[in-house]
Structures are given as C-alpha cells and as structure tokens.
Amino acid sequence: MKKVKLGVNIDHVCTVRQARREKNPDPVEAARVALAAGAEMIVMHLRADRRHVQDADVERVRAEVKGMLHLEMAATSEMEKFALKTKPDSVCLVPESPNEVTTQGGIKLSGKNAELERVIKSLSGAGIEVAVFTDPEPEAIRKVHKLGADSIELCTSAYSSSWGKKLQARELERLQLASFLVKELKMGLHAGHGLDYYNVGQVARIEGMDCLNIGYAIISRAVFTGLRSAVAEMKRLMQ
Ligand code: PXP
C-alpha cells in the first residue's frame, strides 16, 4: 500500500506565541522538528484576522526551512497576492468567517463560483498545486473538479465528531465513497480536520489517500510529550 503523507499544521504553535506576542515558541523551529520527526509537509493557515500565523511566519518558514510548505487560505485577492509572493508548494482554499473558532466545513459553492475559479487558475498558473477543502459530497467534489483544482481535501469534521457514536460508520462510508469519486476524477486526495490519535487509522487506510493534514491533536499532545514524539506517533498510526 502507498504511504500516506502527513502534513503537520503548526498554527497552534503560533497561537501560544501570540499569547505573549514574543518570539517563542518559534514556528520555524516547530517546522524543523516536525519534518525531522517524519512529517512530509508543514501546513500553515494565514487567516484574515492573523489570530495565530503572521505573514512573517509563513515567509520565514518558506525561506529558512527545507521542506514542503502548504498554505491554507481563503480565496480572497489579499491571500492570492500573498501566495503569489511567498510561493508555497501547495495551497488549500478554505472558507473563512470572522468569528469562527476553526474552519467550519468545506467551501460553499454557488452556481458560478467565478472568483474561486479565478483564484484557482491564478495560483495554478504560478506553479502552485491547488487543493480545495470540500465536504464529502459528490456534487461539491464534481464542482471543484470542474473549477480546475488539482486536489480535494475532504473535510473530516463530521467523521471526527461522530467518533464512538452511532453515526461513525456512516460518516466513514461517506468519506470512502467521496474518496472513490476523487480518485475517479484523477485528483489528489487529502483529508483533514479534527483527526486525532484514535480516529486517524481508518482515514489513513482509505484507498488512494495521498495526505492527511493534522494540527490540533498533534500540538496538544506535544505540550506533554514534545513535538518530535507527537509527530512520530501520528506517523506510526497512519501506517
Ligand atoms: N485542514 C484544513 C483545511 C483546516 O482548516 C484545518 C484547521 O486549520 C486542518 C486541516 C487541521 O485541523 P485540526 O487542527 O483539527 O487537525
């Protein structure tokens, strides 16, 4: 079976740093440790409100860390300009609203989606691989495919919050069926949101899964065990 890559989201290293607005903990150091522990990619979400990651954090990780950088961003012209300047290896376009605690599900698609399509084309044209955060719904996946994205990142929130409950099997099946469609459309298959040390195995074993993006669970565990060990344990559970 193909190895599933791990993207470690280091947003919450910046959340702690922003509590004091000092230099520590340094996301550049976190990126280096995560990669040394076996992560294939560093993930950062630059939000419009800059509540955790700052522009300079992404710029420094890009400039100072050898490794793949994946930027999560809203499909706005401000973020488009930033991505074109900073040149991450890949981006994931996500919905964003000002008062949410975290991303609330996949991107909402209307009839036309002209602005989303424009941003996808612009970033693709600059050689940046583009994923779109999408609910595990066939109609949404087909729309994102038509807009020209390279990959789909399936939103796993519903699966994660159904863990240990009656709905768990159904939510896993939704992810499996959605994954099958993504592969049929010959797109890259990513998944993430709410994945942790208990629920990750079943998602990692979905046929064709290329990459999982995980943040909160890893950074939370790292508080007690250290980041190197928290990343290595997640990698082990994904085999
Ligand atoms: N994927 C996307 C698109 C996200 O917005 C986030 C949260 O920033 C994640 C994955 C990671 O989610 P979590 O922090 O719950 O692992």
mmCIF file of C-alpha atoms and ligand atoms in Angstrom:
data_model
loop_
_atom_site.group_PDB
_atom_site.id
_atom_site.type_symbol
_atom_site.label_atom_id
_atom_site.label_comp_id
_atom_site.label_asym_id
_atom_site.label_seq_id
_atom_site.Cartn_x
_atom_site.Cartn_y
_atom_site.Cartn_z
ATOM 1 C CA MET A 1 0.000 0.000 0.000
ATOM 2 C CA LYS A 2 1.143 3.529 -0.814
ATOM 3 C CA LYS A 3 2.484 5.608 2.076
ATOM 4 C CA VAL A 4 0.099 8.331 3.236
ATOM 5 C CA LYS A 5 1.875 11.648 3.771
ATOM 6 C CA LEU A 6 1.467 13.678 6.936
ATOM 7 C CA GLY A 7 1.108 17.454 6.805
ATOM 8 C CA VAL A 8 1.642 18.911 10.268
ATOM 9 C CA ASN A 9 -0.335 22.081 10.860
ATOM 10 C CA ILE A 10 1.668 24.360 13.171
ATOM 11 C CA ASP A 11 -0.945 27.143 13.589
ATOM 12 C CA HIS A 12 -1.270 26.492 17.298
ATOM 13 C CA VAL A 13 2.433 26.883 17.915
ATOM 14 C CA CYS A 14 1.716 30.453 16.800
ATOM 15 C CA THR A 15 -1.419 30.574 18.996
ATOM 16 C CA VAL A 16 0.796 30.034 22.049
ATOM 17 C CA ARG A 17 3.388 32.508 20.777
ATOM 18 C CA GLN A 18 0.641 35.137 20.226
ATOM 19 C CA ALA A 19 -0.442 34.768 23.865
ATOM 20 C CA ARG A 20 2.581 36.926 24.696
ATOM 21 C CA ARG A 21 3.500 38.255 21.241
ATOM 22 C CA GLU A 22 7.083 37.256 21.962
ATOM 23 C CA LYS A 23 9.379 35.126 19.832
ATOM 24 C CA ASN A 24 8.630 31.729 21.422
ATOM 25 C CA PRO A 25 7.576 29.130 20.589
ATOM 26 C CA ASP A 26 9.090 29.730 17.158
ATOM 27 C CA PRO A 27 7.138 28.208 14.231
ATOM 28 C CA VAL A 28 10.369 27.878 12.231
ATOM 29 C CA GLU A 29 11.802 25.628 14.934
ATOM 30 C CA ALA A 30 8.495 23.709 15.085
ATOM 31 C CA ALA A 31 8.603 23.162 11.314
ATOM 32 C CA ARG A 32 12.156 21.821 11.509
ATOM 33 C CA VAL A 33 11.302 19.430 14.356
ATOM 34 C CA ALA A 34 8.099 18.172 12.639
ATOM 35 C CA LEU A 35 9.985 17.443 9.411
ATOM 36 C CA ALA A 36 12.837 15.745 11.291
ATOM 37 C CA ALA A 37 10.260 13.555 13.071
ATOM 38 C CA GLY A 38 8.866 12.289 9.752
ATOM 39 C CA ALA A 39 6.262 14.833 8.591
ATOM 40 C CA GLU A 40 6.290 15.262 4.826
ATOM 41 C CA MET A 41 4.823 18.755 4.840
ATOM 42 C CA ILE A 42 4.323 21.843 7.007
ATOM 43 C CA VAL A 43 0.847 23.360 6.954
ATOM 44 C CA MET A 44 0.036 26.945 7.992
ATOM 45 C CA HIS A 45 -3.287 28.798 7.832
ATOM 46 C CA LEU A 46 -2.865 32.529 7.368
ATOM 47 C CA ARG A 47 -6.232 33.867 8.497
ATOM 48 C CA ALA A 48 -7.586 37.313 7.607
ATOM 49 C CA ASP A 49 -7.589 38.258 11.315
ATOM 50 C CA ARG A 50 -3.973 36.991 11.805
ATOM 51 C CA ARG A 51 -5.054 35.428 15.092
ATOM 52 C CA HIS A 52 -2.180 32.912 15.085
ATOM 53 C CA VAL A 53 0.048 32.708 11.995
ATOM 54 C CA GLN A 54 1.511 36.058 10.857
ATOM 55 C CA ASP A 55 2.714 36.874 7.335
ATOM 56 C CA ALA A 56 6.323 36.838 8.531
ATOM 57 C CA ASP A 57 5.906 33.315 9.965
ATOM 58 C CA VAL A 58 4.996 31.904 6.556
ATOM 59 C CA GLU A 59 7.767 33.905 4.890
ATOM 60 C CA ARG A 60 10.349 32.671 7.396
ATOM 61 C CA VAL A 61 9.267 29.023 7.155
ATOM 62 C CA ARG A 62 9.475 29.318 3.352
ATOM 63 C CA ALA A 63 12.911 30.926 3.452
ATOM 64 C CA GLU A 64 14.545 29.102 6.366
ATOM 65 C CA VAL A 65 13.117 25.571 6.328
ATOM 66 C CA LYS A 66 13.944 22.961 3.712
ATOM 67 C CA GLY A 67 10.715 21.070 3.062
ATOM 68 C CA MET A 68 7.260 21.263 1.554
ATOM 69 C CA LEU A 69 5.080 24.168 2.643
ATOM 70 C CA HIS A 70 1.298 24.007 2.307
ATOM 71 C CA LEU A 71 -0.661 27.217 2.892
ATOM 72 C CA GLU A 72 -4.321 27.169 3.922
ATOM 73 C CA MET A 73 -6.029 30.384 2.853
ATOM 74 C CA ALA A 74 -9.344 31.948 1.950
ATOM 75 C CA ALA A 75 -9.856 32.556 -1.774
ATOM 76 C CA THR A 76 -9.511 36.336 -1.463
ATOM 77 C CA SER A 77 -7.353 38.641 -3.537
ATOM 78 C CA GLU A 78 -5.342 39.606 -0.426
ATOM 79 C CA MET A 79 -4.372 35.956 0.162
ATOM 80 C CA GLU A 80 -3.883 35.315 -3.538
ATOM 81 C CA LYS A 81 -1.295 38.144 -3.665
ATOM 82 C CA PHE A 82 0.423 36.780 -0.561
ATOM 83 C CA ALA A 83 0.616 33.252 -2.014
ATOM 84 C CA LEU A 84 1.953 34.500 -5.348
ATOM 85 C CA LYS A 85 4.666 36.386 -3.477
ATOM 86 C CA THR A 86 5.547 33.680 -0.926
ATOM 87 C CA LYS A 87 5.240 30.700 -3.296
ATOM 88 C CA PRO A 88 4.206 27.798 -1.046
ATOM 89 C CA ASP A 89 4.460 24.413 -2.782
ATOM 90 C CA SER A 90 0.720 23.980 -2.467
ATOM 91 C CA VAL A 91 -2.351 25.717 -1.069
ATOM 92 C CA CYS A 92 -5.723 24.631 0.218
ATOM 93 C CA LEU A 93 -8.541 27.105 -0.360
ATOM 94 C CA VAL A 94 -10.833 27.164 2.660
ATOM 95 C CA PRO A 95 -13.978 29.055 3.669
ATOM 96 C CA GLU A 96 -13.338 31.565 6.423
ATOM 97 C CA SER A 97 -15.637 33.666 8.542
ATOM 98 C CA PRO A 98 -14.506 36.179 11.147
ATOM 99 C CA ASN A 99 -15.969 34.723 14.356
ATOM 100 C CA GLU A 100 -15.444 31.012 13.801
ATOM 101 C CA VAL A 101 -13.205 29.154 16.244
ATOM 102 C CA THR A 102 -11.947 26.945 13.406
ATOM 103 C CA THR A 103 -12.834 26.195 9.768
ATOM 104 C CA GLN A 104 -16.496 25.231 9.552
ATOM 105 C CA GLY A 105 -16.759 22.573 6.861
ATOM 106 C CA GLY A 106 -15.890 22.601 3.186
ATOM 107 C CA ILE A 107 -16.062 25.570 0.857
ATOM 108 C CA LYS A 108 -19.581 26.704 -0.027
ATOM 109 C CA LEU A 109 -20.184 26.502 -3.754
ATOM 110 C CA SER A 110 -22.783 28.528 -5.596
ATOM 111 C CA GLY A 111 -23.905 28.200 -9.206
ATOM 112 C CA LYS A 112 -20.992 30.071 -10.781
ATOM 113 C CA ASN A 113 -18.037 30.342 -8.399
ATOM 114 C CA ALA A 114 -16.240 32.681 -10.804
ATOM 115 C CA GLU A 115 -13.980 34.234 -8.153
ATOM 116 C CA LEU A 116 -12.952 30.831 -6.782
ATOM 117 C CA GLU A 117 -12.205 29.644 -10.304
ATOM 118 C CA ARG A 118 -10.126 32.756 -10.974
ATOM 119 C CA VAL A 119 -8.028 32.254 -7.823
ATOM 120 C CA ILE A 120 -7.504 28.551 -8.620
ATOM 121 C CA LYS A 121 -6.306 29.425 -12.148
ATOM 122 C CA SER A 122 -4.078 32.233 -10.948
ATOM 123 C CA LEU A 123 -2.287 30.062 -8.336
ATOM 124 C CA SER A 124 -2.064 27.052 -10.674
ATOM 125 C CA GLY A 125 -0.615 29.309 -13.344
ATOM 126 C CA ALA A 126 2.151 30.254 -10.894
ATOM 127 C CA GLY A 127 3.046 26.564 -10.425
ATOM 128 C CA ILE A 128 1.356 26.193 -7.023
ATOM 129 C CA GLU A 129 -0.639 22.995 -6.540
ATOM 130 C CA VAL A 130 -4.202 23.859 -5.548
ATOM 131 C CA ALA A 131 -6.492 21.860 -3.269
ATOM 132 C CA VAL A 132 -9.984 22.910 -2.181
ATOM 133 C CA PHE A 133 -11.420 21.998 1.227
ATOM 134 C CA THR A 134 -14.630 20.166 0.331
ATOM 135 C CA ASP A 135 -17.341 18.320 2.233
ATOM 136 C CA PRO A 136 -17.585 14.629 1.304
ATOM 137 C CA GLU A 137 -20.465 15.326 -1.087
ATOM 138 C CA PRO A 138 -20.381 14.108 -4.717
ATOM 139 C CA GLU A 139 -21.937 17.304 -6.108
ATOM 140 C CA ALA A 140 -19.402 19.554 -4.375
ATOM 141 C CA ILE A 141 -16.485 17.355 -5.480
ATOM 142 C CA ARG A 142 -17.611 17.420 -9.117
ATOM 143 C CA LYS A 143 -17.964 21.229 -8.988
ATOM 144 C CA VAL A 144 -14.457 21.667 -7.548
ATOM 145 C CA HIS A 145 -13.095 19.363 -10.244
ATOM 146 C CA LYS A 146 -14.750 21.500 -12.930
ATOM 147 C CA LEU A 147 -13.179 24.645 -11.449
ATOM 148 C CA GLY A 148 -9.735 23.206 -12.214
ATOM 149 C CA ALA A 149 -8.338 22.312 -8.762
ATOM 150 C CA ASP A 150 -5.605 19.650 -8.620
ATOM 151 C CA SER A 151 -6.720 18.070 -5.349
ATOM 152 C CA ILE A 152 -9.623 17.785 -2.961
ATOM 153 C CA GLU A 153 -9.084 17.960 0.781
ATOM 154 C CA LEU A 154 -12.043 16.125 2.253
ATOM 155 C CA CYS A 155 -13.383 17.710 5.410
ATOM 156 C CA THR A 156 -13.302 15.060 8.139
ATOM 157 C CA SER A 157 -15.050 17.128 10.869
ATOM 158 C CA ALA A 158 -18.325 15.191 10.712
ATOM 159 C CA TYR A 159 -16.435 11.883 10.864
ATOM 160 C CA SER A 160 -14.240 13.117 13.734
ATOM 161 C CA SER A 161 -17.140 14.329 15.810
ATOM 162 C CA SER A 162 -19.081 11.102 15.185
ATOM 163 C CA TRP A 163 -16.247 9.028 16.689
ATOM 164 C CA GLY A 164 -17.597 6.447 19.140
ATOM 165 C CA LYS A 165 -21.194 7.330 18.226
ATOM 166 C CA LYS A 166 -23.792 5.560 16.128
ATOM 167 C CA LEU A 167 -23.112 7.718 13.071
ATOM 168 C CA GLN A 168 -19.411 6.840 12.883
ATOM 169 C CA ALA A 169 -19.773 4.011 10.327
ATOM 170 C CA ARG A 170 -21.938 6.181 8.098
ATOM 171 C CA GLU A 171 -19.524 9.129 8.246
ATOM 172 C CA LEU A 172 -16.600 6.847 7.413
ATOM 173 C CA GLU A 173 -18.540 5.433 4.493
ATOM 174 C CA ARG A 174 -19.251 8.964 3.225
ATOM 175 C CA LEU A 175 -15.507 9.632 3.256
ATOM 176 C CA GLN A 176 -14.785 6.341 1.485
ATOM 177 C CA LEU A 177 -17.344 6.997 -1.260
ATOM 178 C CA ALA A 178 -16.177 10.585 -1.706
ATOM 179 C CA SER A 179 -12.570 9.359 -1.942
ATOM 180 C CA PHE A 180 -13.529 6.896 -4.636
ATOM 181 C CA LEU A 181 -15.029 9.732 -6.681
ATOM 182 C CA VAL A 182 -11.969 11.980 -6.170
ATOM 183 C CA LYS A 183 -9.712 9.208 -7.498
ATOM 184 C CA GLU A 184 -12.081 8.533 -10.412
ATOM 185 C CA LEU A 185 -11.703 12.211 -11.325
ATOM 186 C CA LYS A 186 -7.911 11.685 -11.164
ATOM 187 C CA MET A 187 -7.404 14.296 -8.470
ATOM 188 C CA GLY A 188 -5.102 14.302 -5.458
ATOM 189 C CA LEU A 189 -6.860 13.082 -2.310
ATOM 190 C CA HIS A 190 -6.199 14.835 1.010
ATOM 191 C CA ALA A 191 -8.238 14.808 4.198
ATOM 192 C CA GLY A 192 -8.214 16.614 7.479
ATOM 193 C CA HIS A 193 -9.888 18.448 10.350
ATOM 194 C CA GLY A 194 -10.425 17.009 13.793
ATOM 195 C CA LEU A 195 -8.249 13.952 13.135
ATOM 196 C CA ASP A 196 -6.518 12.594 16.237
ATOM 197 C CA TYR A 197 -4.578 9.609 17.563
ATOM 198 C CA TYR A 198 -7.752 7.498 17.849
ATOM 199 C CA ASN A 199 -9.679 8.239 14.679
ATOM 200 C CA VAL A 200 -6.798 8.651 12.206
ATOM 201 C CA GLY A 201 -6.235 4.970 11.335
ATOM 202 C CA GLN A 202 -9.459 4.393 9.422
ATOM 203 C CA VAL A 203 -9.000 7.532 7.336
ATOM 204 C CA ALA A 204 -5.340 6.770 6.629
ATOM 205 C CA ARG A 205 -6.386 3.364 5.283
ATOM 206 C CA ILE A 206 -8.889 4.748 2.753
ATOM 207 C CA GLU A 207 -7.834 3.534 -0.686
ATOM 208 C CA GLY A 208 -5.965 6.207 -2.636
ATOM 209 C CA MET A 209 -5.428 8.592 0.300
ATOM 210 C CA ASP A 210 -2.419 10.794 -0.502
ATOM 211 C CA CYS A 211 -2.101 13.045 2.505
ATOM 212 C CA LEU A 212 -3.609 13.879 5.911
ATOM 213 C CA ASN A 213 -3.316 17.360 7.415
ATOM 214 C CA ILE A 214 -3.389 17.363 11.202
ATOM 215 C CA GLY A 215 -2.774 20.155 13.688
ATOM 216 C CA TYR A 216 -4.680 20.483 16.927
ATOM 217 C CA ALA A 217 -4.237 16.890 18.142
ATOM 218 C CA ILE A 218 -0.502 16.886 17.452
ATOM 219 C CA ILE A 219 0.246 20.260 19.034
ATOM 220 C CA SER A 220 -1.935 19.382 22.064
ATOM 221 C CA ARG A 221 -0.026 16.135 22.617
ATOM 222 C CA ALA A 222 3.280 17.909 22.065
ATOM 223 C CA VAL A 223 2.640 20.009 25.190
ATOM 224 C CA PHE A 224 3.123 16.806 27.214
ATOM 225 C CA THR A 225 5.394 14.625 25.087
ATOM 226 C CA GLY A 226 7.323 17.053 22.904
ATOM 227 C CA LEU A 227 6.674 17.708 19.212
ATOM 228 C CA ARG A 228 9.095 15.127 17.861
ATOM 229 C CA SER A 229 7.391 12.293 19.717
ATOM 230 C CA ALA A 230 3.860 13.589 18.939
ATOM 231 C CA VAL A 231 4.603 13.666 15.188
ATOM 232 C CA ALA A 232 6.368 10.295 15.175
ATOM 233 C CA GLU A 233 3.443 8.630 16.970
ATOM 234 C CA MET A 234 0.933 10.073 14.485
ATOM 235 C CA LYS A 235 3.069 8.793 11.594
ATOM 236 C CA ARG A 236 3.167 5.344 13.201
ATOM 237 C CA LEU A 237 -0.636 5.240 13.490
ATOM 238 C CA MET A 238 -1.000 6.192 9.839
ATOM 239 C CA GLN A 239 0.932 3.137 8.570
HETATM 240 N N1 PXP B 1 -7.444 21.023 7.059
HETATM 241 C C1 PXP B 1 -7.988 22.247 6.980
HETATM 242 C C2 PXP B 1 -8.493 22.712 5.662
HETATM 243 C C3 PXP B 1 -8.056 23.085 8.101
HETATM 244 O O1 PXP B 1 -8.616 24.310 8.006
HETATM 245 C C4 PXP B 1 -7.519 22.633 9.324
HETATM 246 C C5 PXP B 1 -7.524 23.538 10.522
HETATM 247 O O2 PXP B 1 -6.675 24.601 10.300
HETATM 248 C C6 PXP B 1 -6.951 21.345 9.348
HETATM 249 C C7 PXP B 1 -6.944 20.549 8.212
HETATM 250 C C8 PXP B 1 -6.373 20.778 10.600
HETATM 251 O O3 PXP B 1 -7.400 20.544 11.518
HETATM 252 P P1 PXP B 1 -7.031 20.126 13.024
HETATM 253 O O4 PXP B 1 -6.274 21.270 13.598
HETATM 254 O O5 PXP B 1 -8.357 19.879 13.648
HETATM 255 O O6 PXP B 1 -6.182 18.888 12.908
#
